[in-house]
PDB file of C-alpha atoms in Angstrom:
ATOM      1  CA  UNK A  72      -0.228  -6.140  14.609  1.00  0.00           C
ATOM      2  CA  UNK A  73      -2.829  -6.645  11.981  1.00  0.00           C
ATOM      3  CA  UNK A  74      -3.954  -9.904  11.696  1.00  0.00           C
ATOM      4  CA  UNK A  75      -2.666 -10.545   8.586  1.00  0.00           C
ATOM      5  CA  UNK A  76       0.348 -12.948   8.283  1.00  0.00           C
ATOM      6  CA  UNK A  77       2.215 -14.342   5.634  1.00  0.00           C
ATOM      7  CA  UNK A  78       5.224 -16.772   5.046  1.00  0.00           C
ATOM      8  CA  UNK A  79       7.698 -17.146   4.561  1.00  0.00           C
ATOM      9  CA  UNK A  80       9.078 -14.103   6.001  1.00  0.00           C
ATOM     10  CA  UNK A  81      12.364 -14.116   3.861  1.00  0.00           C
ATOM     11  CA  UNK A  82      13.277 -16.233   0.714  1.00  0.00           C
ATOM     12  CA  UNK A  83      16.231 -16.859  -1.679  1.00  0.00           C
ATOM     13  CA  UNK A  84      15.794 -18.249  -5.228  1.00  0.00           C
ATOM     14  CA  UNK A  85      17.840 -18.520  -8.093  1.00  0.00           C
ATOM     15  CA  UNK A  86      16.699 -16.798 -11.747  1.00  0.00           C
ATOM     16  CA  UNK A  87      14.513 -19.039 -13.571  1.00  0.00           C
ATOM     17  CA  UNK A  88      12.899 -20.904 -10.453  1.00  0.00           C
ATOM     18  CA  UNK A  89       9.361 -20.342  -9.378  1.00  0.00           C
ATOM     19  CA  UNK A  90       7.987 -19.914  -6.131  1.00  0.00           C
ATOM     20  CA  UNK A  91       4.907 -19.529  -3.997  1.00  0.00           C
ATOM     21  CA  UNK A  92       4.362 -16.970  -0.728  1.00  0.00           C
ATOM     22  CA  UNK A  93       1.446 -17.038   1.497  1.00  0.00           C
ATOM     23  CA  UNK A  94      -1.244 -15.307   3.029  1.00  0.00           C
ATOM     24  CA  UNK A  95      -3.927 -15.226   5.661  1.00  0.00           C
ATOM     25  CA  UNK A  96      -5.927 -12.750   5.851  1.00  0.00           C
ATOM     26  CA  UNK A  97      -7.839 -10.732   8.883  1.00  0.00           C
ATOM     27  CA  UNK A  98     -10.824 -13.245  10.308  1.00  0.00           C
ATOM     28  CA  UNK A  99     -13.793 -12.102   8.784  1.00  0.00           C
ATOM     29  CA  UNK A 100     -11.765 -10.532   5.749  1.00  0.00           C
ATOM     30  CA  UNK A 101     -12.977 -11.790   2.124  1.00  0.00           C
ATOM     31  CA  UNK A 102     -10.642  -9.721   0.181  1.00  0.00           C
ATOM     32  CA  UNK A 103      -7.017 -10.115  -0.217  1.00  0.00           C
ATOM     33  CA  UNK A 104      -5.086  -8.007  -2.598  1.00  0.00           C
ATOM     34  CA  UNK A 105      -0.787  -8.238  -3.662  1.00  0.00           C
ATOM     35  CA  UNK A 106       1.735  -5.578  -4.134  1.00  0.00           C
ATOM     36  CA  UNK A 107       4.996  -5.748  -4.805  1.00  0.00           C
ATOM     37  CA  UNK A 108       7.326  -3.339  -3.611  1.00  0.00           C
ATOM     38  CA  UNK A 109      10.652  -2.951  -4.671  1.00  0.00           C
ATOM     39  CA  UNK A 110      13.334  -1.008  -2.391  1.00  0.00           C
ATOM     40  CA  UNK A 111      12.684   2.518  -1.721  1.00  0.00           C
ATOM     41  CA  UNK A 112       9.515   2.603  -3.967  1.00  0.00           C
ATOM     42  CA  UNK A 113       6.171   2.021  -3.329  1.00  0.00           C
ATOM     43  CA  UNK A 114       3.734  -0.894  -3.557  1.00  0.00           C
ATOM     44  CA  UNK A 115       2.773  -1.566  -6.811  1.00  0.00           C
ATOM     45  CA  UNK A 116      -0.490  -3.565  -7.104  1.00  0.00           C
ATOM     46  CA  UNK A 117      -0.097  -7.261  -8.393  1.00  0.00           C
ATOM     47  CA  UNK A 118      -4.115  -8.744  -8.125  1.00  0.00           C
ATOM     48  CA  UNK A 119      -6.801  -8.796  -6.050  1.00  0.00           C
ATOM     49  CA  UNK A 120      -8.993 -11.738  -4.866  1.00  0.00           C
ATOM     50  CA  UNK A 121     -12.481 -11.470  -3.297  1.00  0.00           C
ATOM     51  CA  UNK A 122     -14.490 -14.853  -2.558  1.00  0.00           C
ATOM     52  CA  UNK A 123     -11.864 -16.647  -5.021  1.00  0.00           C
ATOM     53  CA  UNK A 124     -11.954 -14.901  -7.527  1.00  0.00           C
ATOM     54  CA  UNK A 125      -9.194 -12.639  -9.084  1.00  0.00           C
ATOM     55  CA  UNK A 126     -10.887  -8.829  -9.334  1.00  0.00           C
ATOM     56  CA  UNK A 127      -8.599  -7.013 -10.754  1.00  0.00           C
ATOM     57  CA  UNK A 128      -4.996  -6.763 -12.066  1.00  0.00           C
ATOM     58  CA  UNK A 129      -2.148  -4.626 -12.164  1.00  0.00           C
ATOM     59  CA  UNK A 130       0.638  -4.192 -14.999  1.00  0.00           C
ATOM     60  CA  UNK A 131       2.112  -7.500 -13.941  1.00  0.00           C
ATOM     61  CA  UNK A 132       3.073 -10.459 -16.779  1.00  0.00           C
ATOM     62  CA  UNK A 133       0.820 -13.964 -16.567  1.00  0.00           C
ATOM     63  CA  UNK A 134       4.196 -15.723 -14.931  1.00  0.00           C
ATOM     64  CA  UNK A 135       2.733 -13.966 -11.832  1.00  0.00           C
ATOM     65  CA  UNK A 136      -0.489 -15.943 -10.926  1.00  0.00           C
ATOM     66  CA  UNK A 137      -2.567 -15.981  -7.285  1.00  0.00           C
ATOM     67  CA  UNK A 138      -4.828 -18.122  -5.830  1.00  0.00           C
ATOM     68  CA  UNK A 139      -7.552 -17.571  -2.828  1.00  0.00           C
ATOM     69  CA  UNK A 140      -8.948 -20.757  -0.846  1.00  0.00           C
ATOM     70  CA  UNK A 141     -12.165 -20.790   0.866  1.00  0.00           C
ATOM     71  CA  UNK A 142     -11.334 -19.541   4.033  1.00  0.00           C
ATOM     72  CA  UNK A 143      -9.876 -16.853   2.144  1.00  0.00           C
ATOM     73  CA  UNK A 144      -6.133 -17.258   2.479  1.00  0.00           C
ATOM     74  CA  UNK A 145      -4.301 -17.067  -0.273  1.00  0.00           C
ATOM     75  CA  UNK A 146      -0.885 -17.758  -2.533  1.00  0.00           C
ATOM     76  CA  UNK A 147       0.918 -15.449  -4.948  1.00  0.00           C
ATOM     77  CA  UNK A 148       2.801 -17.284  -7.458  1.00  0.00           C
ATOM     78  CA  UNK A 149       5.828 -16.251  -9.386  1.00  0.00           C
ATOM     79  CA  UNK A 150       7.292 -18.624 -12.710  1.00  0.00           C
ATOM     80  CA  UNK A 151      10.222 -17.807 -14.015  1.00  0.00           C
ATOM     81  CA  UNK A 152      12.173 -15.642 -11.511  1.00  0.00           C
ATOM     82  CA  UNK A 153      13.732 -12.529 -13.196  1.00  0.00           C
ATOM     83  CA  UNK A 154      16.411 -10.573 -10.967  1.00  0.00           C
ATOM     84  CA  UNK A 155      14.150  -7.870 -10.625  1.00  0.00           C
ATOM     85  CA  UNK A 156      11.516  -9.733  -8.933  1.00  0.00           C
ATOM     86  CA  UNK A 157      13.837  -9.191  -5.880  1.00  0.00           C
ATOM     87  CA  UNK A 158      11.354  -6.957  -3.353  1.00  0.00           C
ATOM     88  CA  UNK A 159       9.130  -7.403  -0.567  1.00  0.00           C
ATOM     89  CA  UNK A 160       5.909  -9.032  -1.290  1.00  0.00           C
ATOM     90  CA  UNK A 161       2.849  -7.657   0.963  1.00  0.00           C
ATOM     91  CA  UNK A 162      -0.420  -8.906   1.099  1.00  0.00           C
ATOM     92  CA  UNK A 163      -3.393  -6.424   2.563  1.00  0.00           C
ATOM     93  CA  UNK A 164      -6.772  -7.661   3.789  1.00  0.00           C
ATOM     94  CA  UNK A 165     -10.119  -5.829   3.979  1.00  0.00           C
ATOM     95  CA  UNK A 166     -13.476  -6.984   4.903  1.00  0.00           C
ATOM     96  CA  UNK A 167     -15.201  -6.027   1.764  1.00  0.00           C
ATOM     97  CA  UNK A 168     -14.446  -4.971  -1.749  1.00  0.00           C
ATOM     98  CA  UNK A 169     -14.783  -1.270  -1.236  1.00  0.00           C
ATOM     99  CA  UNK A 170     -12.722   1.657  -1.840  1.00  0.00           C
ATOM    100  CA  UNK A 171     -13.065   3.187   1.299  1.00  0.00           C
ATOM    101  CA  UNK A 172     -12.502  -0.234   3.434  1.00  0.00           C
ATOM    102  CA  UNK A 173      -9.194  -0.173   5.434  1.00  0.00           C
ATOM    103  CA  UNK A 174      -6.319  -2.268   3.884  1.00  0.00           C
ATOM    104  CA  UNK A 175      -4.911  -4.448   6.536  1.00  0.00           C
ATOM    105  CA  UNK A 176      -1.395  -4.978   5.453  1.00  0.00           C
ATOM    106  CA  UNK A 177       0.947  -8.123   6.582  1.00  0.00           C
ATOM    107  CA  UNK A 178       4.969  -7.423   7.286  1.00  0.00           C
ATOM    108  CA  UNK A 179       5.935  -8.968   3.820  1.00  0.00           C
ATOM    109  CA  UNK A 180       7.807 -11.775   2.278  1.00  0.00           C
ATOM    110  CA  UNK A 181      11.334 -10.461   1.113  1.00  0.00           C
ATOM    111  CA  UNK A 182      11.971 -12.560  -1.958  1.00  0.00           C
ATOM    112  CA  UNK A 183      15.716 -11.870  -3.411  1.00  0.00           C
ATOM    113  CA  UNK A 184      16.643 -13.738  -7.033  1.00  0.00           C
ATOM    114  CA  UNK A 185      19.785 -14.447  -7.748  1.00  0.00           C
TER     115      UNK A 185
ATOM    116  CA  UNK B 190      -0.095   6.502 -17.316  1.00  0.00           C
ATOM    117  CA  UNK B 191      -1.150   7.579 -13.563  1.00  0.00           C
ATOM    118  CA  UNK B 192       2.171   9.282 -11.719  1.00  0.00           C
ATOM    119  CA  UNK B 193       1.808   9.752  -8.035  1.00  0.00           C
ATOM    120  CA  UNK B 194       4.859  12.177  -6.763  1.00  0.00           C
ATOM    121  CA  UNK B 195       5.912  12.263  -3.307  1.00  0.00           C
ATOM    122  CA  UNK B 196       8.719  14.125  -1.535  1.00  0.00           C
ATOM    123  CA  UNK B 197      11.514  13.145  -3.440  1.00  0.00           C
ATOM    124  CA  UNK B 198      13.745  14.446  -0.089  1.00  0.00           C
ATOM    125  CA  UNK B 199      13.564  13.115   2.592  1.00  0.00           C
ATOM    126  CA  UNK B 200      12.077  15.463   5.656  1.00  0.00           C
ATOM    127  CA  UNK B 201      13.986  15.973   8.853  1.00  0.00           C
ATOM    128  CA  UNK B 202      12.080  18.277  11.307  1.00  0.00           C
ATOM    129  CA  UNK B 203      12.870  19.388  15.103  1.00  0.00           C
ATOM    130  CA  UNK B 204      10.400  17.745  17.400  1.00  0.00           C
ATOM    131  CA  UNK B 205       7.440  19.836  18.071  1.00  0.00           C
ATOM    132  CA  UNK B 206       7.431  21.356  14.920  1.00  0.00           C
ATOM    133  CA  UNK B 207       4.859  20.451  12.214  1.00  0.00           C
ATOM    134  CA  UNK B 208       5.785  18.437   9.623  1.00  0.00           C
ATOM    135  CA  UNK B 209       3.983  18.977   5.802  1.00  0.00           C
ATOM    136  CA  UNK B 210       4.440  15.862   3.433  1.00  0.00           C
ATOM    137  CA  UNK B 211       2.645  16.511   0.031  1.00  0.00           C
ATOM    138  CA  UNK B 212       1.265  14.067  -2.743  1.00  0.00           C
ATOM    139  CA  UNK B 213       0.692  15.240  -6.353  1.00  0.00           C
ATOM    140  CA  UNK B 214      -0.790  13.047  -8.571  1.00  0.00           C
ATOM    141  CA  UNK B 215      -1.391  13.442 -12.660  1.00  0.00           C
ATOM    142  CA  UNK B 216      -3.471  11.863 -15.178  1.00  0.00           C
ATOM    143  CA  UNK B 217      -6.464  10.899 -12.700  1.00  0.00           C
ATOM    144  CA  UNK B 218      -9.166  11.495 -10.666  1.00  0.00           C
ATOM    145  CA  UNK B 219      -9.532   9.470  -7.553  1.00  0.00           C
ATOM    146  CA  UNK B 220     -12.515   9.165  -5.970  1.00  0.00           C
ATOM    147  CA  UNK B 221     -10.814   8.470  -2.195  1.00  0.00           C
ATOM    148  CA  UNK B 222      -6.930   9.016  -1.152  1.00  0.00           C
ATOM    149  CA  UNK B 223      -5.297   7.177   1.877  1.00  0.00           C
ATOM    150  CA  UNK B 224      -2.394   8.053   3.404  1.00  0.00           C
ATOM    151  CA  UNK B 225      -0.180   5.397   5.138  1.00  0.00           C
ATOM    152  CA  UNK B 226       2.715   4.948   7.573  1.00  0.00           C
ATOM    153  CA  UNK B 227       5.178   2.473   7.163  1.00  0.00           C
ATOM    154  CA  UNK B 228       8.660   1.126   9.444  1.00  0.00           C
ATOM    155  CA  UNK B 229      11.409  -0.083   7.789  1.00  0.00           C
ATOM    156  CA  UNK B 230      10.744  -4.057   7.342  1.00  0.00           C
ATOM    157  CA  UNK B 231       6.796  -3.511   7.647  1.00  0.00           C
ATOM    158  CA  UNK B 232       3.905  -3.777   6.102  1.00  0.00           C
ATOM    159  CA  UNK B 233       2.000  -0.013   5.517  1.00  0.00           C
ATOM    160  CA  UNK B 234      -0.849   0.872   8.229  1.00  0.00           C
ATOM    161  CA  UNK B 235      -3.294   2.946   7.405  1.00  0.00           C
ATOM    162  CA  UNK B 236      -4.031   6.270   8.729  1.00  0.00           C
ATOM    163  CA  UNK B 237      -6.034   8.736   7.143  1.00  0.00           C
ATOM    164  CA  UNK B 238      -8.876   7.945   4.271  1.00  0.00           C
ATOM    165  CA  UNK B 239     -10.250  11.443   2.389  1.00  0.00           C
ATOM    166  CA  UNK B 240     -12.818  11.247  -0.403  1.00  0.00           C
ATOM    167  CA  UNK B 241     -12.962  13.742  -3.263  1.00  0.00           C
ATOM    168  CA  UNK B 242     -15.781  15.800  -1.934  1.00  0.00           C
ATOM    169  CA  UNK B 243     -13.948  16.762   1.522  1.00  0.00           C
ATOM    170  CA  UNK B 244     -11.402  19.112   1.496  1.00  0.00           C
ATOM    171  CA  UNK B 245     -10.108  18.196   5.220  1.00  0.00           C
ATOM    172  CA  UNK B 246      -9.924  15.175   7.459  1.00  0.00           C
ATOM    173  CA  UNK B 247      -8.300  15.078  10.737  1.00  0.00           C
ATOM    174  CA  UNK B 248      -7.828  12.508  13.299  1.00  0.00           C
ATOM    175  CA  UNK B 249      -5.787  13.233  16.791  1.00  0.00           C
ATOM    176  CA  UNK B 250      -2.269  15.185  15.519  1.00  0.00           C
ATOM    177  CA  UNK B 251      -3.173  14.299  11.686  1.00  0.00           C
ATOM    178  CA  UNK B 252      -4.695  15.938   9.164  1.00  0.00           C
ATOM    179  CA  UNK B 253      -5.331  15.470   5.095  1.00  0.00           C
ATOM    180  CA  UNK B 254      -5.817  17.999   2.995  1.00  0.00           C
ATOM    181  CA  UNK B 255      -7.598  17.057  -0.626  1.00  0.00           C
ATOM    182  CA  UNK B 256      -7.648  19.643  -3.517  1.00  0.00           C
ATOM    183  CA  UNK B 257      -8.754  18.008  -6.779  1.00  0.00           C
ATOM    184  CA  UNK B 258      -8.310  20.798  -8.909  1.00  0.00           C
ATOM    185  CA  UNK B 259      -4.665  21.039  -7.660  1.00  0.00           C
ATOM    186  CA  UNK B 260      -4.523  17.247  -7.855  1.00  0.00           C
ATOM    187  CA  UNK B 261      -2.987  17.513  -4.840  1.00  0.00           C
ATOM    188  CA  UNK B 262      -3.096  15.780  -1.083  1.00  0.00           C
ATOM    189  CA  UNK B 263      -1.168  17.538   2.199  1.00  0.00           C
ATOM    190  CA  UNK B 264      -0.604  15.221   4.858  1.00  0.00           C
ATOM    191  CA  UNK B 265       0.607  17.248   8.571  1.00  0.00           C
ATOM    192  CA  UNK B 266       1.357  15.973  11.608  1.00  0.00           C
ATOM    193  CA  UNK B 267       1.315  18.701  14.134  1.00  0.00           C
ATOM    194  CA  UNK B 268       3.476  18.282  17.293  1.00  0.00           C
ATOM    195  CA  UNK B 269       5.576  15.528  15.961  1.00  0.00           C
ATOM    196  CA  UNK B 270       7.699  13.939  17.711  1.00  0.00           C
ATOM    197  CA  UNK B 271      10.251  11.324  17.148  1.00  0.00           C
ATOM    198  CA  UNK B 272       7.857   7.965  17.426  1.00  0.00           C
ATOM    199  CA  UNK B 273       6.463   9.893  14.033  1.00  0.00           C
ATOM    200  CA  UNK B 274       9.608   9.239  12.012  1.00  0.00           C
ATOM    201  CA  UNK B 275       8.650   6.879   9.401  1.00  0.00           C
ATOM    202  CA  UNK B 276       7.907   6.161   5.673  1.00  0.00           C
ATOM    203  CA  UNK B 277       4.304   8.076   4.700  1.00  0.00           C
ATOM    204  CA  UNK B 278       2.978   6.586   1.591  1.00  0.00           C
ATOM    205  CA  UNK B 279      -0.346   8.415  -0.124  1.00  0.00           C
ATOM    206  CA  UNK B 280      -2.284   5.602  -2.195  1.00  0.00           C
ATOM    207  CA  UNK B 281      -5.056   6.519  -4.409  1.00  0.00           C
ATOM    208  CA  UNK B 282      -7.829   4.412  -5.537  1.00  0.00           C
ATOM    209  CA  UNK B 283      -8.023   2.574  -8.904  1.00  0.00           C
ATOM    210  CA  UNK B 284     -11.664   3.112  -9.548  1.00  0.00           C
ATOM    211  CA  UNK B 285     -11.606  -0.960 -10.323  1.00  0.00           C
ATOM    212  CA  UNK B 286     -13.408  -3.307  -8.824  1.00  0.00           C
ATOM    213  CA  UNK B 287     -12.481  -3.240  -5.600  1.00  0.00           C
ATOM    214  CA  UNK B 288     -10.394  -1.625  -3.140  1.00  0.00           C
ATOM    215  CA  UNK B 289      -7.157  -1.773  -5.185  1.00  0.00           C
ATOM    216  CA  UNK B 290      -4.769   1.513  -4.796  1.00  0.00           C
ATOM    217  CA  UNK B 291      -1.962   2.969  -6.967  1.00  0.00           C
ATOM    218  CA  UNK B 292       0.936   3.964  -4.627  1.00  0.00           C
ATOM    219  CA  UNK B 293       3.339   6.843  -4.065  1.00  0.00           C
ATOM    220  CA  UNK B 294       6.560   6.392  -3.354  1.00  0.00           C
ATOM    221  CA  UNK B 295       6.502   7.712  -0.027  1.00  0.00           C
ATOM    222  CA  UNK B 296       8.431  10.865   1.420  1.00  0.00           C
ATOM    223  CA  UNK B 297      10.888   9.246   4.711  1.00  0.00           C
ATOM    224  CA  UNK B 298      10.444  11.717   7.552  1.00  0.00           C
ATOM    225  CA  UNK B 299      12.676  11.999  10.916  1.00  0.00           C
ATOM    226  CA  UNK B 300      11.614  13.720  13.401  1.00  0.00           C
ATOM    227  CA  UNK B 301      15.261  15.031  15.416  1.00  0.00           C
ATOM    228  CA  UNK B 302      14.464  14.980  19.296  1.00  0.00           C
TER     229      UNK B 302
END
């Protein structure tokens, strides 16, 4: 196990809802970063947070917002629900902001919109 | 756009054998690449990290391969056996701020006791 946990674990909206998963990182971990990854694809990257601040974005509409707190957990929110924001949700930690810093991923939220 | 091909197939080898998953990637030059392992209903773990100016990284039965004029990664695992048999995702890095990684997506290998 990494560390990293999130919740919940599985979730069931309808289209046009919004909702909110959750993170907390690794202790000691300042960055946070959120993929999405659909079935039988890969993770695509959402954001990333460091100290609170979002650093960085993927090709991902506004309706998908985030949010880090100060002991660095954090919230990926999604307005709007669209069908194909059915996937798993993960949420990696790493101590710093680096490319060559280990991504501590958590097991995932499975969101599915109906 | 950056286009990271895996495996389509998926790889089923006899246990013992070495098993060669490969990662081609287009429009880019990473800096670092990372492979990953991941179990169905898991979150990826990383394995192996390779920046652009080694050619070869190995760690216990592993080992990463990096050719950037191929654009190409080579992930083995040498006496596999069936505790191997999982999703193996390369990832490379974004260049962004940050450690933020574009994904492949991922060649399923089975290793058959």
């Amino acid at each position: 196990e990494t560390g990293v946990t999130q919740s919940p674990t599985h979730l069931i909206k309808t289209r046009g809802q919004q909702v909110t998963l959750r993170c907390s990182s690794q202790s000691g971990h300042n960055t946070v970063s959120w993929y999405q990854q659909a079935l039988g694809q890969g993770p695509q990257f959402i954001f990333q947070y460091y100290r609170e601040e979002e650093n960085g974005r993927g090709n991902f509409p506004p309706r998908f917002s985030g949010l880090q707190f100060p002991n660095y957990s954090s919230e990926l929110n999604v307005n709007a629900l669209e069908l194909d924001d059915s996937a798993l949700y993960l949420c990696a930690s790493s101590f710093r902001q680096d490319s060559t810093d280990t991504q501590y991923f958590g097991p995932g939220t499975r969101l599915t919109v109906l | 756009s950056q286009k990271i091909e895996q495996n389509s197939e998926a790889l089923n080898i006899q246990e013992g054998k070495t098993a060669t998953l490969t990662c081609n990637y287009t429009n880019y030059s990473p800096a670092y690449l990372q492979w990953y392992r991941q179990d169905p209903g898991r979150g990826p773990v990383f394995l192996l990290l390779i920046r652009e100016n080694e050619k070869e990284k190995r760690k216990e039965r592993l080992k990463v391969t990096f050719d950037t004029t191929l654009k190409q990664s080579l992930f083995h695992i040498t006496a596999s056996q069936p505790a191997d048999s999982a999703t193996y995702l390369c990832a490379l890095d974004m260049s962004s701020p940050g450690n933020q990684f574009y994904f492949g997506t991922g060649t399923s290998l089975t290793v058959i006791p």
